[in-house]
Amino acid sequence: MKSASLLTLVCLLGSAAFGACAQEGEVRNRVVIVENVKFDYAQVLNVEPVFQTLRATRTEEHCEPVSTRTLAPVNVTGEEPQEDKGRFGRFMDSVRSIFRREDGSTDESGYAETVVVEATPANTGPLLTRDCKIIPVGREFRRPIAYDVDYVYKGTKYRSRLPEDPGNRLKIRVSITPWVGNEQAGGANP
């Protein structure tokens, strides 16, 4: 019986000592530390944009220009070249061509008959051929996605990446909380 009571006494003392140690560790857990927050402004020193580079490729037709100076002159009207008659002469020729028949004669009234001629489609192609090639053309686009901001608050320089350019002043959140470390948990400092 003595051994049973002695065993019980040892268990009680051990649990009391363990409970006292556990209570000391729980002192920090029982107190909620409130964060002290205020808002202030910092002076912006430098703002550098961070760019995203997008690359795209598309095909375009590039043609070499044809120089008309190296080509012989082409008679488009089919008429024989005539000497320069001046403004009045060119005007009279254009008026005469309105009243002239297809065979070159005019009717009794002096007016030509209107003849409708249907044009047959001709696949003659362009008169001047250009040297064209389809080549890929690379394009590069840059857009700002963020800004690296250097600023100073109470003599200390900081750098943060922000989504927008803040301007000259940057609104900041200042938070102060006491540090509860191992040295403060052991005893109270005067």
mmCIF file of C-alpha atoms in Angstrom:
data_model
loop_
_atom_site.group_PDB
_atom_site.id
_atom_site.type_symbol
_atom_site.label_atom_id
_atom_site.label_comp_id
_atom_site.label_asym_id
_atom_site.label_seq_id
_atom_site.Cartn_x
_atom_site.Cartn_y
_atom_site.Cartn_z
ATOM 1 C CA MET A 1 0.000 0.000 0.000
ATOM 2 C CA LYS A 2 2.825 2.277 0.704
ATOM 3 C CA SER A 3 4.156 1.755 -2.777
ATOM 4 C CA ALA A 4 0.809 2.631 -4.355
ATOM 5 C CA SER A 5 0.508 5.830 -2.348
ATOM 6 C CA LEU A 6 4.099 6.699 -3.077
ATOM 7 C CA LEU A 7 3.493 6.190 -6.784
ATOM 8 C CA THR A 8 0.403 8.369 -6.619
ATOM 9 C CA LEU A 9 2.328 11.121 -4.835
ATOM 10 C CA VAL A 10 5.085 11.080 -7.467
ATOM 11 C CA CYS A 11 2.515 11.299 -10.254
ATOM 12 C CA LEU A 12 0.777 14.244 -8.606
ATOM 13 C CA LEU A 13 4.015 16.153 -8.086
ATOM 14 C CA GLY A 14 5.111 15.454 -11.656
ATOM 15 C CA SER A 15 1.838 16.658 -13.115
ATOM 16 C CA ALA A 16 1.914 19.804 -10.962
ATOM 17 C CA ALA A 17 5.441 20.634 -12.158
ATOM 18 C CA PHE A 18 4.451 19.962 -15.790
ATOM 19 C CA GLY A 19 1.355 22.140 -15.408
ATOM 20 C CA ALA A 20 3.457 25.021 -14.030
ATOM 21 C CA CYS A 21 5.848 24.811 -17.019
ATOM 22 C CA ALA A 22 2.969 24.677 -19.453
ATOM 23 C CA GLN A 23 1.355 27.749 -17.859
ATOM 24 C CA GLU A 24 4.564 29.777 -18.270
ATOM 25 C CA GLY A 25 4.666 28.923 -22.005
ATOM 26 C CA GLU A 26 1.002 29.820 -22.422
ATOM 27 C CA VAL A 27 1.370 33.312 -20.947
ATOM 28 C CA ARG A 28 2.436 34.668 -24.340
ATOM 29 C CA ASN A 29 -0.373 32.833 -26.071
ATOM 30 C CA ARG A 30 -3.056 34.274 -23.787
ATOM 31 C CA VAL A 31 -2.228 37.918 -24.592
ATOM 32 C CA VAL A 32 -3.244 39.312 -27.982
ATOM 33 C CA ILE A 33 -0.735 41.870 -29.209
ATOM 34 C CA VAL A 34 -2.484 44.750 -30.950
ATOM 35 C CA GLU A 35 -0.795 46.268 -33.990
ATOM 36 C CA ASN A 36 -0.449 50.062 -33.927
ATOM 37 C CA VAL A 37 -1.023 51.413 -37.447
ATOM 38 C CA LYS A 38 -0.778 54.899 -38.924
ATOM 39 C CA PHE A 39 -0.582 56.286 -42.450
ATOM 40 C CA ASP A 40 2.064 58.749 -43.571
ATOM 41 C CA TYR A 41 3.716 60.007 -46.770
ATOM 42 C CA ALA A 42 7.210 59.244 -48.090
ATOM 43 C CA GLN A 43 9.177 61.295 -50.617
ATOM 44 C CA VAL A 44 9.622 59.499 -53.959
ATOM 45 C CA LEU A 45 13.199 59.616 -55.265
ATOM 46 C CA ASN A 46 13.035 57.614 -58.508
ATOM 47 C CA VAL A 47 10.492 55.684 -60.570
ATOM 48 C CA GLU A 48 11.597 53.125 -63.166
ATOM 49 C CA PRO A 49 9.003 51.355 -65.308
ATOM 50 C CA VAL A 50 9.224 47.587 -65.703
ATOM 51 C CA PHE A 51 8.330 46.654 -69.278
ATOM 52 C CA GLN A 52 6.795 43.536 -70.731
ATOM 53 C CA THR A 53 8.075 42.852 -74.237
ATOM 54 C CA LEU A 54 5.705 41.199 -76.685
ATOM 55 C CA ARG A 55 6.984 39.912 -80.021
ATOM 56 C CA ALA A 56 4.827 39.154 -83.047
ATOM 57 C CA THR A 57 5.581 38.166 -86.616
ATOM 58 C CA ARG A 58 3.383 38.752 -89.633
ATOM 59 C CA THR A 59 3.927 38.422 -93.360
ATOM 60 C CA GLU A 60 3.907 41.438 -95.629
ATOM 61 C CA GLU A 61 4.371 41.935 -99.343
ATOM 62 C CA HIS A 62 7.427 44.040 -100.162
ATOM 63 C CA CYS A 63 7.848 45.227 -103.738
ATOM 64 C CA GLU A 64 10.849 46.753 -105.417
ATOM 65 C CA PRO A 65 9.894 50.058 -107.076
ATOM 66 C CA VAL A 66 9.918 50.081 -110.868
ATOM 67 C CA SER A 67 11.782 52.961 -112.378
ATOM 68 C CA THR A 68 9.822 54.468 -115.293
ATOM 69 C CA ARG A 69 12.882 56.379 -116.470
ATOM 70 C CA THR A 70 14.454 53.225 -117.856
ATOM 71 C CA LEU A 71 11.334 52.251 -119.866
ATOM 72 C CA ALA A 72 10.591 53.549 -123.355
ATOM 73 C CA PRO A 73 7.539 55.835 -123.671
ATOM 74 C CA VAL A 74 4.297 54.012 -124.471
ATOM 75 C CA ASN A 75 1.639 55.441 -126.837
ATOM 76 C CA VAL A 76 -1.635 54.703 -125.004
ATOM 77 C CA THR A 77 -4.114 56.504 -127.336
ATOM 78 C CA GLY A 78 -3.032 54.853 -130.561
ATOM 79 C CA GLU A 79 -2.810 58.186 -132.361
ATOM 80 C CA GLU A 80 0.281 59.443 -134.027
ATOM 81 C CA PRO A 81 2.239 61.871 -131.916
ATOM 82 C CA GLN A 82 1.623 65.443 -132.986
ATOM 83 C CA GLU A 83 3.372 68.657 -132.352
ATOM 84 C CA ASP A 84 2.308 70.661 -129.334
ATOM 85 C CA LYS A 85 -0.585 72.865 -130.439
ATOM 86 C CA GLY A 86 -1.039 74.850 -127.253
ATOM 87 C CA ARG A 87 -3.991 74.992 -124.905
ATOM 88 C CA PHE A 88 -6.573 76.116 -127.443
ATOM 89 C CA GLY A 89 -5.534 73.475 -129.975
ATOM 90 C CA ARG A 90 -5.770 70.677 -127.405
ATOM 91 C CA PHE A 91 -9.207 71.953 -126.369
ATOM 92 C CA MET A 92 -10.474 71.943 -129.954
ATOM 93 C CA ASP A 93 -9.141 68.394 -130.511
ATOM 94 C CA SER A 94 -10.958 67.119 -127.428
ATOM 95 C CA VAL A 95 -14.213 68.774 -128.554
ATOM 96 C CA ARG A 96 -13.846 67.305 -132.068
ATOM 97 C CA SER A 97 -13.281 63.796 -130.663
ATOM 98 C CA ILE A 98 -16.670 63.957 -128.941
ATOM 99 C CA PHE A 99 -18.527 64.539 -132.244
ATOM 100 C CA ARG A 100 -16.482 62.167 -134.431
ATOM 101 C CA ARG A 101 -17.864 58.741 -135.461
ATOM 102 C CA GLU A 102 -15.951 55.554 -135.059
ATOM 103 C CA ASP A 103 -15.061 55.592 -138.742
ATOM 104 C CA GLY A 104 -13.911 59.196 -138.379
ATOM 105 C CA SER A 105 -16.818 60.920 -140.220
ATOM 106 C CA THR A 106 -19.674 62.965 -138.811
ATOM 107 C CA ASP A 107 -23.368 62.848 -139.786
ATOM 108 C CA GLU A 108 -25.302 65.685 -141.478
ATOM 109 C CA SER A 109 -26.159 67.397 -138.218
ATOM 110 C CA GLY A 110 -22.524 67.512 -137.253
ATOM 111 C CA TYR A 111 -23.007 65.116 -134.345
ATOM 112 C CA ALA A 112 -21.625 61.605 -134.191
ATOM 113 C CA GLU A 113 -23.850 58.634 -133.492
ATOM 114 C CA THR A 114 -23.469 57.052 -130.119
ATOM 115 C CA VAL A 115 -22.039 53.591 -130.492
ATOM 116 C CA VAL A 116 -21.902 51.244 -127.540
ATOM 117 C CA VAL A 117 -19.010 48.865 -127.763
ATOM 118 C CA GLU A 118 -18.767 46.055 -125.250
ATOM 119 C CA ALA A 119 -15.242 45.583 -124.100
ATOM 120 C CA THR A 120 -13.972 42.056 -124.072
ATOM 121 C CA PRO A 121 -12.077 41.185 -120.945
ATOM 122 C CA ALA A 122 -8.432 40.872 -121.718
ATOM 123 C CA ASN A 123 -5.965 39.199 -119.427
ATOM 124 C CA THR A 124 -3.105 41.322 -120.524
ATOM 125 C CA GLY A 125 -1.876 41.836 -116.964
ATOM 126 C CA PRO A 126 -0.266 44.951 -115.660
ATOM 127 C CA LEU A 127 1.792 47.028 -117.999
ATOM 128 C CA LEU A 128 4.598 47.356 -115.471
ATOM 129 C CA THR A 129 5.514 44.305 -113.426
ATOM 130 C CA ARG A 130 7.009 44.764 -110.028
ATOM 131 C CA ASP A 131 9.391 42.455 -108.224
ATOM 132 C CA CYS A 132 7.362 41.497 -105.103
ATOM 133 C CA LYS A 133 8.226 39.070 -102.312
ATOM 134 C CA ILE A 134 6.317 37.973 -99.226
ATOM 135 C CA ILE A 135 8.604 38.175 -96.210
ATOM 136 C CA PRO A 136 8.014 37.782 -92.464
ATOM 137 C CA VAL A 137 8.252 41.028 -90.526
ATOM 138 C CA GLY A 138 8.936 40.947 -86.805
ATOM 139 C CA ARG A 139 7.366 43.536 -84.544
ATOM 140 C CA GLU A 140 8.119 44.264 -80.920
ATOM 141 C CA PHE A 141 5.742 45.941 -78.499
ATOM 142 C CA ARG A 142 6.692 47.146 -75.022
ATOM 143 C CA ARG A 143 4.219 48.062 -72.318
ATOM 144 C CA PRO A 144 4.797 48.949 -68.662
ATOM 145 C CA ILE A 145 3.449 46.332 -66.261
ATOM 146 C CA ALA A 146 4.889 47.659 -62.975
ATOM 147 C CA TYR A 147 7.075 50.423 -61.517
ATOM 148 C CA ASP A 148 10.137 50.108 -59.282
ATOM 149 C CA VAL A 149 9.857 53.021 -56.852
ATOM 150 C CA ASP A 150 12.715 54.321 -54.688
ATOM 151 C CA TYR A 151 11.485 56.433 -51.771
ATOM 152 C CA VAL A 152 12.747 57.787 -48.462
ATOM 153 C CA TYR A 153 10.885 57.804 -45.136
ATOM 154 C CA LYS A 154 12.429 59.371 -42.016
ATOM 155 C CA GLY A 155 15.940 59.218 -43.505
ATOM 156 C CA THR A 156 15.778 55.578 -44.609
ATOM 157 C CA LYS A 157 15.630 54.610 -48.285
ATOM 158 C CA TYR A 158 13.278 51.866 -49.465
ATOM 159 C CA ARG A 159 12.436 50.251 -52.809
ATOM 160 C CA SER A 160 9.106 48.677 -53.736
ATOM 161 C CA ARG A 161 7.485 47.391 -56.934
ATOM 162 C CA LEU A 162 4.098 49.034 -57.426
ATOM 163 C CA PRO A 163 1.372 48.555 -60.058
ATOM 164 C CA GLU A 164 1.109 52.320 -60.789
ATOM 165 C CA ASP A 165 3.371 55.367 -60.830
ATOM 166 C CA PRO A 166 2.819 57.095 -57.441
ATOM 167 C CA GLY A 167 3.986 60.569 -58.433
ATOM 168 C CA ASN A 168 6.057 62.745 -56.041
ATOM 169 C CA ARG A 169 4.624 61.422 -52.766
ATOM 170 C CA LEU A 170 3.813 57.864 -51.762
ATOM 171 C CA LYS A 171 1.214 57.046 -49.113
ATOM 172 C CA ILE A 172 2.638 54.371 -46.805
ATOM 173 C CA ARG A 173 1.289 52.273 -43.937
ATOM 174 C CA VAL A 174 3.446 52.362 -40.802
ATOM 175 C CA SER A 175 2.911 49.497 -38.348
ATOM 176 C CA ILE A 176 4.474 49.236 -34.883
ATOM 177 C CA THR A 177 4.154 46.143 -32.687
ATOM 178 C CA PRO A 178 6.170 45.222 -29.615
ATOM 179 C CA TRP A 179 8.485 42.245 -29.933
ATOM 180 C CA VAL A 180 7.856 39.543 -27.352
ATOM 181 C CA GLY A 181 10.957 37.377 -27.465
ATOM 182 C CA ASN A 182 12.519 34.791 -25.152
ATOM 183 C CA GLU A 183 14.345 37.418 -23.083
ATOM 184 C CA GLN A 184 11.093 39.189 -22.163
ATOM 185 C CA ALA A 185 9.207 35.966 -21.371
ATOM 186 C CA GLY A 186 11.566 34.967 -18.540
ATOM 187 C CA GLY A 187 10.977 37.979 -16.334
ATOM 188 C CA ALA A 188 9.841 41.571 -16.252
ATOM 189 C CA ASN A 189 12.376 44.295 -17.066
ATOM 190 C CA PRO A 190 12.188 47.411 -14.901
#
